[in-house]
């Protein structure tokens, strides 16, 4: 679960996260939801203003096509791990690219809202769906710390100022002070 680094900063919260994740229903996730494996193809700009133009929408009515690559058994458990991993990478990018922060937060909120809706449609109770979302944000914070402080850290997050901001954002996510 890559919790070791975060546990050195937030031992109680990480212990609670591990305990809570075991109470969720299990599922098989068929995609590795790391952002590098998600392709978004924007529709033709010429048709962008005409929302009714079939060339500007996919078969489900969306404006853009989204494709997940690297399909696999990414995790056998509640989907918290993959969803949190996805959110963490977006937030890590946001720390270094502040000009995109509002758009990224809007995108995360839209994704989480849609995901929550699909969990309810899949017969999860509202309580379980809420818990999955909360734990996804907790795990996003855990992964952010892993990517900034562990032996497997990303070099682009080694600058002291950036690491400090990552730690603050992660702390808010892990301790449930924020969920965007």
C-alpha positions as semicolon CSV with decimal commas, in nm:
position;residue;x (nm);y (nm);z (nm)
1;X;0,000;0,000;0,000
2;X;0,304;0,230;0,016
3;X;0,205;0,359;0,359
4;X;0,544;0,338;0,529
5;X;0,659;0,694;0,449
6;X;0,327;0,851;0,548
7;X;0,319;0,645;0,868
8;X;0,645;0,808;0,976
9;X;0,467;1,146;0,963
10;X;0,112;1,043;1,061
11;X;0,118;0,704;1,240
12;X;-0,232;0,720;1,393
13;X;-0,401;0,836;1,075
14;X;-0,229;0,573;0,859
15;X;-0,317;0,300;1,108
16;X;-0,682;0,413;1,097
17;X;-0,672;0,419;0,715
18;X;-0,545;0,059;0,703
19;X;-0,811;-0,049;0,950
20;X;-1,091;0,133;0,763
21;X;-0,999;0,000;0,420
22;X;-1,043;-0,356;0,546
23;X;-1,409;-0,284;0,626
24;X;-1,504;-0,201;0,266
25;X;-1,653;-0,444;0,014
26;X;-1,395;-0,594;-0,221
27;X;-1,394;-0,539;-0,595
28;X;-1,165;-0,599;-0,888
29;X;-1,035;-0,287;-1,060
30;X;-0,951;-0,348;-1,423
31;X;-0,736;-0,044;-1,496
32;X;-0,423;0,114;-1,362
33;X;-0,560;0,466;-1,302
34;X;-0,225;0,643;-1,298
35;X;-0,267;0,961;-1,509
36;X;0,002;0,843;-1,753
37;X;-0,240;0,566;-1,851
38;X;-0,538;0,792;-1,917
39;X;-0,578;0,950;-2,257
40;X;-0,829;1,228;-2,318
41;X;-0,903;1,311;-2,679
42;X;-1,069;1,647;-2,732
43;X;-1,320;1,666;-3,011
44;X;-1,271;1,876;-3,323
45;X;-1,244;2,251;-3,240
46;X;-1,458;2,342;-3,544
47;X;-1,753;2,164;-3,389
48;X;-1,686;2,274;-3,030
49;X;-1,965;2,532;-3,022
50;X;-2,228;2,293;-3,157
51;X;-2,307;2,063;-2,866
52;X;-2,571;1,881;-3,071
53;X;-2,329;1,786;-3,345
54;X;-2,277;1,408;-3,317
55;X;-1,915;1,454;-3,425
56;X;-1,861;1,648;-3,103
57;X;-1,985;1,375;-2,867
58;X;-1,899;1,013;-2,807
59;X;-2,154;0,731;-2,781
60;X;-2,229;0,819;-2,416
61;X;-2,287;1,187;-2,493
62;X;-1,958;1,316;-2,349
63;X;-1,769;1,603;-2,510
64;X;-1,436;1,420;-2,494
65;X;-1,331;1,059;-2,531
66;X;-1,148;0,913;-2,233
67;X;-0,944;0,597;-2,274
68;X;-0,777;0,394;-1,999
69;X;-0,470;0,201;-2,113
70;X;-0,263;-0,051;-1,919
71;X;-0,565;-0,263;-1,835
72;X;-0,486;-0,521;-1,571
73;X;-0,592;-0,650;-1,234
74;X;-0,456;-0,334;-1,074
75;X;-0,585;-0,411;-0,728
76;X;-0,808;-0,661;-0,559
77;X;-0,980;-0,473;-0,283
78;X;-1,194;-0,165;-0,255
79;X;-1,119;0,084;-0,536
80;X;-0,969;0,330;-0,286
81;X;-0,613;0,253;-0,391
82;X;-0,652;0,331;-0,760
83;X;-0,876;0,634;-0,708
84;X;-0,640;0,776;-0,444
85;X;-0,339;0,710;-0,667
86;X;-0,510;0,896;-0,953
87;X;-0,593;1,197;-0,730
88;X;-0,241;1,205;-0,583
89;X;-0,075;1,236;-0,922
90;X;-0,304;1,520;-1,024
91;X;-0,234;1,703;-0,697
92;X;0,141;1,646;-0,727
93;X;0,127;1,808;-1,070
94;X;-0,079;2,094;-0,923
95;X;0,185;2,167;-0,659
96;X;0,435;2,243;-0,935
97;X;0,188;2,399;-1,179
98;X;-0,030;2,637;-0,979
99;X;-0,182;2,799;-1,286
100;X;-0,379;2,479;-1,346
101;X;-0,492;2,432;-0,986
102;X;-0,852;2,554;-1,026
103;X;-0,905;2,340;-1,337
104;X;-0,752;2,037;-1,167
105;X;-0,966;2,079;-0,857
106;X;-1,275;2,114;-1,075
107;X;-1,176;1,800;-1,267
108;X;-1,114;1,601;-0,949
109;X;-1,447;1,713;-0,804
110;X;-1,627;1,617;-1,125
111;X;-1,452;1,279;-1,132
112;X;-1,532;1,211;-0,764
113;X;-1,895;1,319;-0,806
114;X;-1,938;1,089;-1,105
115;X;-1,755;0,807;-0,931
116;X;-1,972;0,841;-0,620
117;X;-2,283;0,837;-0,839
118;X;-2,164;0,517;-1,011
119;X;-2,094;0,351;-0,674
120;X;-2,453;0,421;-0,569
121;X;-2,579;0,285;-0,903
122;X;-2,366;-0,027;-0,841
123;X;-2,565;-0,084;-0,520
124;X;-2,309;0,044;-0,269
125;X;-2,480;0,207;0,025
126;X;-2,435;0,584;0,049
127;X;-2,234;0,525;0,365
128;X;-1,996;0,283;0,188
129;X;-1,965;0,515;-0,113
130;X;-1,887;0,811;0,114
131;X;-1,628;0,602;0,297
132;X;-1,462;0,499;-0,030
133;X;-1,433;0,863;-0,134
134;X;-1,297;0,971;0,207
135;X;-1,041;0,690;0,209
136;X;-0,944;0,774;-0,151
137;X;-0,849;1,124;-0,038
138;X;-0,661;0,979;0,261
139;X;-0,467;0,750;0,027
140;X;-0,396;1,039;-0,211
141;X;-0,216;1,210;0,078
142;X;-0,028;0,890;0,159
143;X;0,090;0,856;-0,202
144;X;0,192;1,223;-0,218
145;X;0,426;1,168;0,077
146;X;0,556;0,847;-0,079
147;X;0,642;1,028;-0,403
148;X;0,815;1,316;-0,221
149;X;0,995;1,149;0,070
150;X;1,046;0,774;0,020
151;X;1,343;0,597;-0,136
152;X;1,130;0,575;-0,452
153;X;1,065;0,951;-0,456
154;X;1,032;1,148;-0,777
155;X;1,330;1,381;-0,834
156;X;1,107;1,669;-0,946
157;X;0,958;1,681;-0,595
158;X;1,289;1,697;-0,407
159;X;1,306;2,077;-0,376
160;X;1,253;2,177;-0,012
161;X;0,977;2,433;-0,085
162;X;0,780;2,186;-0,298
163;X;0,821;1,905;-0,044
164;X;0,691;2,136;0,229
165;X;0,381;2,214;0,023
166;X;0,330;1,846;-0,060
167;X;0,354;1,759;0,309
168;X;0,095;2,027;0,398
169;X;-0,149;1,913;0,128
170;X;-0,097;1,548;0,224
171;X;-0,151;1,627;0,592
172;X;-0,485;1,791;0,512
173;X;-0,594;1,491;0,305
174;X;-0,478;1,228;0,554
175;X;-0,636;1,402;0,853
176;X;-0,965;1,471;0,668
177;X;-0,921;1,850;0,692
178;X;-0,991;1,884;0,322
179;X;-1,124;1,681;0,035
180;X;-1,108;1,957;-0,226
